[in-house]
mmCIF file of C-alpha atoms in Angstrom:
data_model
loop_
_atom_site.group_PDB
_atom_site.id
_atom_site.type_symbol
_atom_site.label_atom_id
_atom_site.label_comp_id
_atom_site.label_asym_id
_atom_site.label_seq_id
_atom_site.Cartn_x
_atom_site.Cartn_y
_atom_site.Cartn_z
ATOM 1 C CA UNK A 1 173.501 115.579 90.418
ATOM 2 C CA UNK A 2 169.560 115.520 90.305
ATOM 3 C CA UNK A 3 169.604 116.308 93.578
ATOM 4 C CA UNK A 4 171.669 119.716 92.644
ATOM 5 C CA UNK A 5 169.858 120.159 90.056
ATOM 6 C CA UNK A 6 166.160 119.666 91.318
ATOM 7 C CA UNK A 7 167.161 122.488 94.344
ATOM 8 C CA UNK A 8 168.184 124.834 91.470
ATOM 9 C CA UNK A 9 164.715 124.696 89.714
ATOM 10 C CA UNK A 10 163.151 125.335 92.985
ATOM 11 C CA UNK A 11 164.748 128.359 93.712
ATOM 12 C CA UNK A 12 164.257 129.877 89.950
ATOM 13 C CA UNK A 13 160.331 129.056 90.484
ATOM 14 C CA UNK A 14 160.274 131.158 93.832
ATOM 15 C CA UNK A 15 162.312 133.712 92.695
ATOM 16 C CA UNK A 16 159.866 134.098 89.148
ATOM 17 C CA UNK A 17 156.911 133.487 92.041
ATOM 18 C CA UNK A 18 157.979 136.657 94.193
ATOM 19 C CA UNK A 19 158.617 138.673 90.741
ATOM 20 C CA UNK A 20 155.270 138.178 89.618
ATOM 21 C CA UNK A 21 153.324 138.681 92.857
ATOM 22 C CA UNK A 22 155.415 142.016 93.529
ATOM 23 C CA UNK A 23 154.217 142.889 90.239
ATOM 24 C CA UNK A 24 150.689 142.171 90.324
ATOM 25 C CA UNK A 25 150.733 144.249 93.685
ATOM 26 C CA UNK A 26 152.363 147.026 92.571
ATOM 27 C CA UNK A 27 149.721 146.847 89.564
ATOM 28 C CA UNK A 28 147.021 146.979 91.761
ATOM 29 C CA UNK A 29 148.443 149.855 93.707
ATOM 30 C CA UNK A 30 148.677 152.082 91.330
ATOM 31 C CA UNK A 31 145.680 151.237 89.458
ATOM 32 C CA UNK A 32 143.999 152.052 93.239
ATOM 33 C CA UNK A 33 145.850 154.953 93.238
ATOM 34 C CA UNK A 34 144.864 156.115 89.506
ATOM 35 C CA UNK A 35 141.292 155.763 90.270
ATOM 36 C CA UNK A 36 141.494 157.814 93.498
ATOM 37 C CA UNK A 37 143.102 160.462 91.380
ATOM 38 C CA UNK A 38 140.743 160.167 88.538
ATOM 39 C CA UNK A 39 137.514 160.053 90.310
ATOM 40 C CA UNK A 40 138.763 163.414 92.989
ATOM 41 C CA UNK A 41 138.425 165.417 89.942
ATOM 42 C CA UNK A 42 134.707 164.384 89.267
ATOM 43 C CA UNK A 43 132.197 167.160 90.463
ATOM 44 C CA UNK A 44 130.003 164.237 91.308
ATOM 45 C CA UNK A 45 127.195 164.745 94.754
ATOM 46 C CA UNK A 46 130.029 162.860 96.448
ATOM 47 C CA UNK A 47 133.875 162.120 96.085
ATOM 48 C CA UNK A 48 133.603 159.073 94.228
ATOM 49 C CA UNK A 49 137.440 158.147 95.601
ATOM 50 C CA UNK A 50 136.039 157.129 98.996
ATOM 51 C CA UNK A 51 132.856 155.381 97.186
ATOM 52 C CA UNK A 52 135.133 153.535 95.335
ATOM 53 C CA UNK A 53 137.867 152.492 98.145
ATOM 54 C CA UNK A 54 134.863 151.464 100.028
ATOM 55 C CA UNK A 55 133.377 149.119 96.951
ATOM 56 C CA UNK A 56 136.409 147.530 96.998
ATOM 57 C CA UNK A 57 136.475 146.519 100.278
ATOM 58 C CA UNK A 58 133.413 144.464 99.161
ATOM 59 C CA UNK A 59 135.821 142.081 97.608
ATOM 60 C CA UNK A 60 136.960 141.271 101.692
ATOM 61 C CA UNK A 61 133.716 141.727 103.213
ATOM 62 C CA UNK A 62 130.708 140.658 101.839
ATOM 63 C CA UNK A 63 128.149 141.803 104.502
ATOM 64 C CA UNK A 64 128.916 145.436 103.466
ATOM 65 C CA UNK A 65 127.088 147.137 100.771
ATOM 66 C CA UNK A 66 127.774 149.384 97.454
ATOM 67 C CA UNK A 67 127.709 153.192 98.353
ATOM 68 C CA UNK A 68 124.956 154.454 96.136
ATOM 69 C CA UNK A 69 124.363 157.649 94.944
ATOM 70 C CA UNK A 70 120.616 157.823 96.915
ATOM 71 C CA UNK A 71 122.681 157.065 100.190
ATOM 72 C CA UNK A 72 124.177 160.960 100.038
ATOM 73 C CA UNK A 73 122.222 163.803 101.233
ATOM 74 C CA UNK A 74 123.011 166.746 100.413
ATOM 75 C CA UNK A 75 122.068 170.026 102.477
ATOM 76 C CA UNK A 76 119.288 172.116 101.237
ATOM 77 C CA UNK A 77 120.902 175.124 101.594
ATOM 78 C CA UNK A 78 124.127 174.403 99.969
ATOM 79 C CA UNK A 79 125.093 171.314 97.465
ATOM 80 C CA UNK A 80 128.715 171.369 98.881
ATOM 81 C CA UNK A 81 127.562 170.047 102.685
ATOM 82 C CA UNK A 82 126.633 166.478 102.571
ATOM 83 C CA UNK A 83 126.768 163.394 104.365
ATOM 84 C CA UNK A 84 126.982 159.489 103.364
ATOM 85 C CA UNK A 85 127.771 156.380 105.094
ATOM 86 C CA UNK A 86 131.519 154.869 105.590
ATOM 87 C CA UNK A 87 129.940 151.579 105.124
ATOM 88 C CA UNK A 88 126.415 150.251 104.747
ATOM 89 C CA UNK A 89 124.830 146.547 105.814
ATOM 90 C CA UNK A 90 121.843 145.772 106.762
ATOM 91 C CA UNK A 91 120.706 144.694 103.191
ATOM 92 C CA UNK A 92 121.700 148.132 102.681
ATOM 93 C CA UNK A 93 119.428 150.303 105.530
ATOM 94 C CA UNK A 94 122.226 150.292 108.335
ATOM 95 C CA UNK A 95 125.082 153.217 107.833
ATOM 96 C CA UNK A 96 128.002 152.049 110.020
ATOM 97 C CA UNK A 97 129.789 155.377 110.642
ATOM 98 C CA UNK A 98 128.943 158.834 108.626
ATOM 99 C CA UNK A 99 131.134 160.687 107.041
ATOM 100 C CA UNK A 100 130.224 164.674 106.718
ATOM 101 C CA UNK A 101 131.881 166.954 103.996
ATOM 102 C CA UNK A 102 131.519 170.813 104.023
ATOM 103 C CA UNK A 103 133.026 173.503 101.535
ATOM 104 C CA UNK A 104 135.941 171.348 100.647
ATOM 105 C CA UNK A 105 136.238 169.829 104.179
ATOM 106 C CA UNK A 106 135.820 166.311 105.566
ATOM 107 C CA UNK A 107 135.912 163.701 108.337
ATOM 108 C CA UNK A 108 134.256 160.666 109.167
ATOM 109 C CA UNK A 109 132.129 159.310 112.536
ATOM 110 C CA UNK A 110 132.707 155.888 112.665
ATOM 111 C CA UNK A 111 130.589 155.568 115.473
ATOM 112 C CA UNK A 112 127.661 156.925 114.075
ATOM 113 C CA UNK A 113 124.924 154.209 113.581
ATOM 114 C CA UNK A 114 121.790 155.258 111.622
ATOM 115 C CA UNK A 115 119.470 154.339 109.226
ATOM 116 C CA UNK A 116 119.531 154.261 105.757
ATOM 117 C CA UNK A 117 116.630 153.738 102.884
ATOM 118 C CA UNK A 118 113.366 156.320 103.827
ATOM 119 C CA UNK A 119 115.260 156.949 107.255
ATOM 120 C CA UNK A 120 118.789 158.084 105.748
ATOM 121 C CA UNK A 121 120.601 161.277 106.942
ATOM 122 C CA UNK A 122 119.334 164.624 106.872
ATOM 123 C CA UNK A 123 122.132 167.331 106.693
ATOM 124 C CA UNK A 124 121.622 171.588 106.991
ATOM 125 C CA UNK A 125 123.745 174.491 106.776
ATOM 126 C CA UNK A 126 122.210 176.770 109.155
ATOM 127 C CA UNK A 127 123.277 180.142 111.517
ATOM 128 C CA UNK A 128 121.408 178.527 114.521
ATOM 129 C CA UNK A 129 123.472 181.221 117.301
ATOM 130 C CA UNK A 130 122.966 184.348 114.729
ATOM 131 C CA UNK A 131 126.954 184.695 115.241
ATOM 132 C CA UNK A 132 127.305 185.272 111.167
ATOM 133 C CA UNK A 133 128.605 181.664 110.927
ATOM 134 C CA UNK A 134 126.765 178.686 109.232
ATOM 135 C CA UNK A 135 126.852 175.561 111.765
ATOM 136 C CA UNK A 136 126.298 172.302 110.327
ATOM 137 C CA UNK A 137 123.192 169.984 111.296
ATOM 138 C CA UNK A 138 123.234 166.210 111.041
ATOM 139 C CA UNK A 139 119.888 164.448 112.279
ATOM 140 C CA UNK A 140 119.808 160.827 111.619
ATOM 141 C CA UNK A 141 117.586 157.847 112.779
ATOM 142 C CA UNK A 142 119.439 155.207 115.270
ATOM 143 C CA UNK A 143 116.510 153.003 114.443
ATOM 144 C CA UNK A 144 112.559 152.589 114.926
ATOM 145 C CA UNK A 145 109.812 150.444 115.172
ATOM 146 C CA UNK A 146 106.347 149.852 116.990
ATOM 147 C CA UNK A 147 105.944 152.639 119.160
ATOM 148 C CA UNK A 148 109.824 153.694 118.851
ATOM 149 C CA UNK A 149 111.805 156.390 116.843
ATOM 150 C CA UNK A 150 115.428 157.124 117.929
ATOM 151 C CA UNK A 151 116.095 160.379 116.170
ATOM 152 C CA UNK A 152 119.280 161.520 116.841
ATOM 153 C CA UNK A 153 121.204 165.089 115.937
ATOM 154 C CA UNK A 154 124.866 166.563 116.173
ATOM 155 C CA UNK A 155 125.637 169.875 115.577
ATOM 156 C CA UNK A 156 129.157 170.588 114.136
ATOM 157 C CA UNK A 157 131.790 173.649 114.247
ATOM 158 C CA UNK A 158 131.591 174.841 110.195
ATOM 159 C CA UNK A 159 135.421 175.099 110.104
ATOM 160 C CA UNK A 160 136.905 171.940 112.041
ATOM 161 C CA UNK A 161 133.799 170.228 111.947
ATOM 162 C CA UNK A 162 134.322 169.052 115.608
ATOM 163 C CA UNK A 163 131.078 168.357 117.052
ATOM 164 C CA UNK A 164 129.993 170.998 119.264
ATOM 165 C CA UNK A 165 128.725 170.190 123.175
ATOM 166 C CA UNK A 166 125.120 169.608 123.259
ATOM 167 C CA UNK A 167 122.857 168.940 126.349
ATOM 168 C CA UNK A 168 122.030 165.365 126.120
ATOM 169 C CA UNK A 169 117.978 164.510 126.357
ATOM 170 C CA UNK A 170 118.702 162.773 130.233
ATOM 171 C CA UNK A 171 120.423 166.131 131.479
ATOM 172 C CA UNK A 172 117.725 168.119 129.459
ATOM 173 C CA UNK A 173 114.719 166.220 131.392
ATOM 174 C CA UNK A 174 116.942 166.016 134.902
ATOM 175 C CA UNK A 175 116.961 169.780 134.663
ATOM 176 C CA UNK A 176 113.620 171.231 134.055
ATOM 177 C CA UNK A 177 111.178 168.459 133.906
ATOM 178 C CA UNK A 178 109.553 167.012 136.795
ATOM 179 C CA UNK A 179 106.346 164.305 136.881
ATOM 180 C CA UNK A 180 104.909 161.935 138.918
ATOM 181 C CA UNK A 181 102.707 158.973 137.276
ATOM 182 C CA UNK A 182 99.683 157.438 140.339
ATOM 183 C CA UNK A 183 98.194 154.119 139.406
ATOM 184 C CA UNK A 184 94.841 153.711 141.229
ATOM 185 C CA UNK A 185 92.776 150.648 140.556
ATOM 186 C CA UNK A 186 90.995 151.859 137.464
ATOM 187 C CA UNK A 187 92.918 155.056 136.304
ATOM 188 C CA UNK A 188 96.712 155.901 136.020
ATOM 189 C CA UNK A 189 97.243 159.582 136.481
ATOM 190 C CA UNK A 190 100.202 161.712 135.222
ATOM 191 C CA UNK A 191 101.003 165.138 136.467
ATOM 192 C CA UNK A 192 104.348 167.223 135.120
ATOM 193 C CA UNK A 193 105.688 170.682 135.950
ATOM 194 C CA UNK A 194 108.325 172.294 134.165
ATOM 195 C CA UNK A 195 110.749 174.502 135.941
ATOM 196 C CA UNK A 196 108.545 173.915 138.770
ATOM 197 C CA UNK A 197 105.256 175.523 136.901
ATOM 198 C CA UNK A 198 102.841 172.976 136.368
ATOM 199 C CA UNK A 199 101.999 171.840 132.983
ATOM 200 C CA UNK A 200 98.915 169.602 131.563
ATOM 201 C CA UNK A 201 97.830 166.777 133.223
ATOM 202 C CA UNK A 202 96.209 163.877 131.855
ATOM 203 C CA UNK A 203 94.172 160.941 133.317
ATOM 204 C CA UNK A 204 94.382 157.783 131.593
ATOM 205 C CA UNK A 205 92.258 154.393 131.887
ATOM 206 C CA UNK A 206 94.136 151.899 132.984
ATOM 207 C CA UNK A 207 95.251 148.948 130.770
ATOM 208 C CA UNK A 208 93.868 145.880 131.132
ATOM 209 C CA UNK A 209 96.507 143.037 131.886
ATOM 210 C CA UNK A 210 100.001 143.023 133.646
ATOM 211 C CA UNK A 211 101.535 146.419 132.845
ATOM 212 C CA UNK A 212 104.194 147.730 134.404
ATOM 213 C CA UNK A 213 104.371 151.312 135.326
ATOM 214 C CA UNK A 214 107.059 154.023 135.605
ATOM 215 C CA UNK A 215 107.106 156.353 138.218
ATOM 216 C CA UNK A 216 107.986 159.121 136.651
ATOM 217 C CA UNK A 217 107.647 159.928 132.803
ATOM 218 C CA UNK A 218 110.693 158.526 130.699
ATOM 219 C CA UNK A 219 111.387 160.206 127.658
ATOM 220 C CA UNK A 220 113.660 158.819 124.877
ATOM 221 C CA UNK A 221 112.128 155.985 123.107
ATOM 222 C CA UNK A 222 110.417 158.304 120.610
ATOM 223 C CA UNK A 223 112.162 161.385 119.676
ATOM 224 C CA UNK A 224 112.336 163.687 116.664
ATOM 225 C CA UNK A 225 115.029 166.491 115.611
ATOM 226 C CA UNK A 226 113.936 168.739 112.851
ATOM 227 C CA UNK A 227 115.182 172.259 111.524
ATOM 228 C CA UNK A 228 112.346 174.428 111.675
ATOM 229 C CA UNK A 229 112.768 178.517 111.053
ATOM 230 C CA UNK A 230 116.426 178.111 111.561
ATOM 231 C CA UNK A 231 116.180 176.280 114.799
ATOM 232 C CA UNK A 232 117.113 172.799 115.937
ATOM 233 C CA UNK A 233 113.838 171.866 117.615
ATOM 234 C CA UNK A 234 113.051 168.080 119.286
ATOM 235 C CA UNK A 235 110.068 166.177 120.285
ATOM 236 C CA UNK A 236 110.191 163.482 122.583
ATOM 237 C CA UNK A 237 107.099 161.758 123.992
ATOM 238 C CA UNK A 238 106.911 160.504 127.469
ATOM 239 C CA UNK A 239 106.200 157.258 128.296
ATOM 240 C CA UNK A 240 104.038 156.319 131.603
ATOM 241 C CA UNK A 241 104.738 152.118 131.239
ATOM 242 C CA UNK A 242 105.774 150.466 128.167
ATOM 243 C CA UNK A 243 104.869 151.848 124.878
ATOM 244 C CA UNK A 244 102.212 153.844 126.193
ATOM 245 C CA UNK A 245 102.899 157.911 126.064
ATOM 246 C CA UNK A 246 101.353 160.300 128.213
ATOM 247 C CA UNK A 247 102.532 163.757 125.865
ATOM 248 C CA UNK A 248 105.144 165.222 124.220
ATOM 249 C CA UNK A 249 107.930 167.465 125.153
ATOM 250 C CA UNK A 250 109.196 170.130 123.013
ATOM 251 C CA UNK A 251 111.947 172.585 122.674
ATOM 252 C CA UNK A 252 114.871 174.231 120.799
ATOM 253 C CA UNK A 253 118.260 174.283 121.223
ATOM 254 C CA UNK A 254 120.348 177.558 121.919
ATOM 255 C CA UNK A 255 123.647 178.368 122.158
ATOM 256 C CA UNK A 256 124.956 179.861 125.719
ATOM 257 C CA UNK A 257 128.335 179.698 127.158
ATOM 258 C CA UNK A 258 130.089 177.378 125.006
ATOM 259 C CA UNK A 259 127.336 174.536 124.897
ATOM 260 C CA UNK A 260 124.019 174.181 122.933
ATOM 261 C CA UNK A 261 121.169 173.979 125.667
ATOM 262 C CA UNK A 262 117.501 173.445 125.685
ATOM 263 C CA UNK A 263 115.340 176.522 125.847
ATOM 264 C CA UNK A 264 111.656 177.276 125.578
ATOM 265 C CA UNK A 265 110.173 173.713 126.433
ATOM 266 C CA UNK A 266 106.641 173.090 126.577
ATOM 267 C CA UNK A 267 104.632 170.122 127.409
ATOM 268 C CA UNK A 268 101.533 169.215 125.493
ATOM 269 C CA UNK A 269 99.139 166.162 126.526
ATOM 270 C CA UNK A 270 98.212 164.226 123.022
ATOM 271 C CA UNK A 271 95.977 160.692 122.935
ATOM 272 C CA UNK A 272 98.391 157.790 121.246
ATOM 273 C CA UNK A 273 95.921 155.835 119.780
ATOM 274 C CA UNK A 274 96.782 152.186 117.831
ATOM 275 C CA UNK A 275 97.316 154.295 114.648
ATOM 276 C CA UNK A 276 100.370 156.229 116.287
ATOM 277 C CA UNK A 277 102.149 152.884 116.513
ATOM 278 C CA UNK A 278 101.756 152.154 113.514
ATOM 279 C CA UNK A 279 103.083 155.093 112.113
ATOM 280 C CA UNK A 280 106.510 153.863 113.332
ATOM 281 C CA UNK A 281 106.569 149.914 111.277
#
């Protein structure tokens, strides 16, 4: 008889057990779901539905960070294109993933990696082709340091916002630069043609100590992307042995036959002194 009766209380304290977790769940749902609803109707600088789905995930993760409201940009030319992070550690300077929204549209990057703080996000509305249609412009940093800045930029397609095809730096460089770097005993010196015209050439003392030199320029470890009179325009310096630059290589991008290509480059000889370096802590 106890035994009977001892089973029977077991099975009315999982069946209460299961009522009050279903209800506790379905709770939580739908107070999710009231805050996603709530918060969509804010004009706030960005939907504070995904800020707040990604908050919560705090609760789960606790190497991710609050989205703030000083980790959205918002483009100068139009408060309705902007860009924040999906999620943010780091103490709060890494942005795992971007997410870019444009006149009502939206999708995320998750394998975007750039830095927040100083170094956050820039985003533009621009008509870079002159077709009559705004593209939009992300530039981020992937990170920096002594001597290093790894600027990085997309260009999107205003209405899908697919990422449009850009010529990467490497194919940029393989293309149209050409340099040689000759290490004598006293002097390293560093010639460079573009398109097979010759451009400056520099002479530099050589470096006292075990360096080791390239033999041709690499370009890459220190690279800016910046909107300048409607243009995407980079500048990448190019480095002769570790952490020591020769010049800086410049152009824009264009748009020709379905891709986004470099055009009107130019190579300019420029002393890195300690200073320079420091610039990038």
């Amino acid at each position: 008889m106890k035994t009977w009766t001892g089973i029977l209380l077991m099975i009315i304290l999982a069946v209460a057990t299961l009522s009050v977790t279903s209800t506790a769940k379905t709770t939580n749902e739908s107070q999710q779901q009231l805050n996603i609803d709530e918060s969509s109707s804010q004009a706030t600088a960005v939907e504070a539905s995904y800020i707040d789905r990604m908050n919560d995930a705090l609760n789960s993760n606790k190497d991710m960070m609050p989205i703030k409201a000083d980790d959205v940009s918002v483009a100068p030319e139009n408060k309705d294109v902007r860009v924040y992070p999906m999620s943010i550690g780091g103490s709060g300077y890494i942005y795992n993933g971007l997410v870019v929204e444009a006149n009502g549209k939206k999708r995320e990057f998750s394998d975007w990696r750039a830095e927040g703080g100083s170094y956050k996000p820039e985003v533009h509305e621009l008509d870079l082709n002159g077709d009559g249609k705004k593209e939009i412009v992300v530039l981020y940093s992937e990170g920096h340091g002594t001597g290093i800045y790894l600027g990085q930029a997309h260009i999107l397609d205003p209405l899908s916002l697919d990422v449009m095809k850009m010529q990467t730096l490497d194919e940029i460089v393989k293309e149209h630069v050409d340099s040689k770097v000759t290490v004598t005993s006293d002097q390293i010196e560093i010639g460079v043609t573009l398109n097979g015209v010759p451009a400056e050439s520099s002479n530099v003392e050589k470096g006292a100590g075990d360096v080791l030199y390239h033999e041709k320029l690499q370009f890459g470890r220190v690279t800016y992307y910046s909107v300048e009179d409607n243009k995407l325009v980079v500048s990448t310096s190019g480095a002769y042995g570790e952490g020591v630059y020769a010049g800086d290589l410049t152009f824009s991008y264009v748009f020709q036959n379905g891709e986004w290509k470099a055009n009107d480059l130019k190579y300019n000889t420029e002393v890195y002194e300690e200073e320079y370096y420091e610039s990038f802590d």
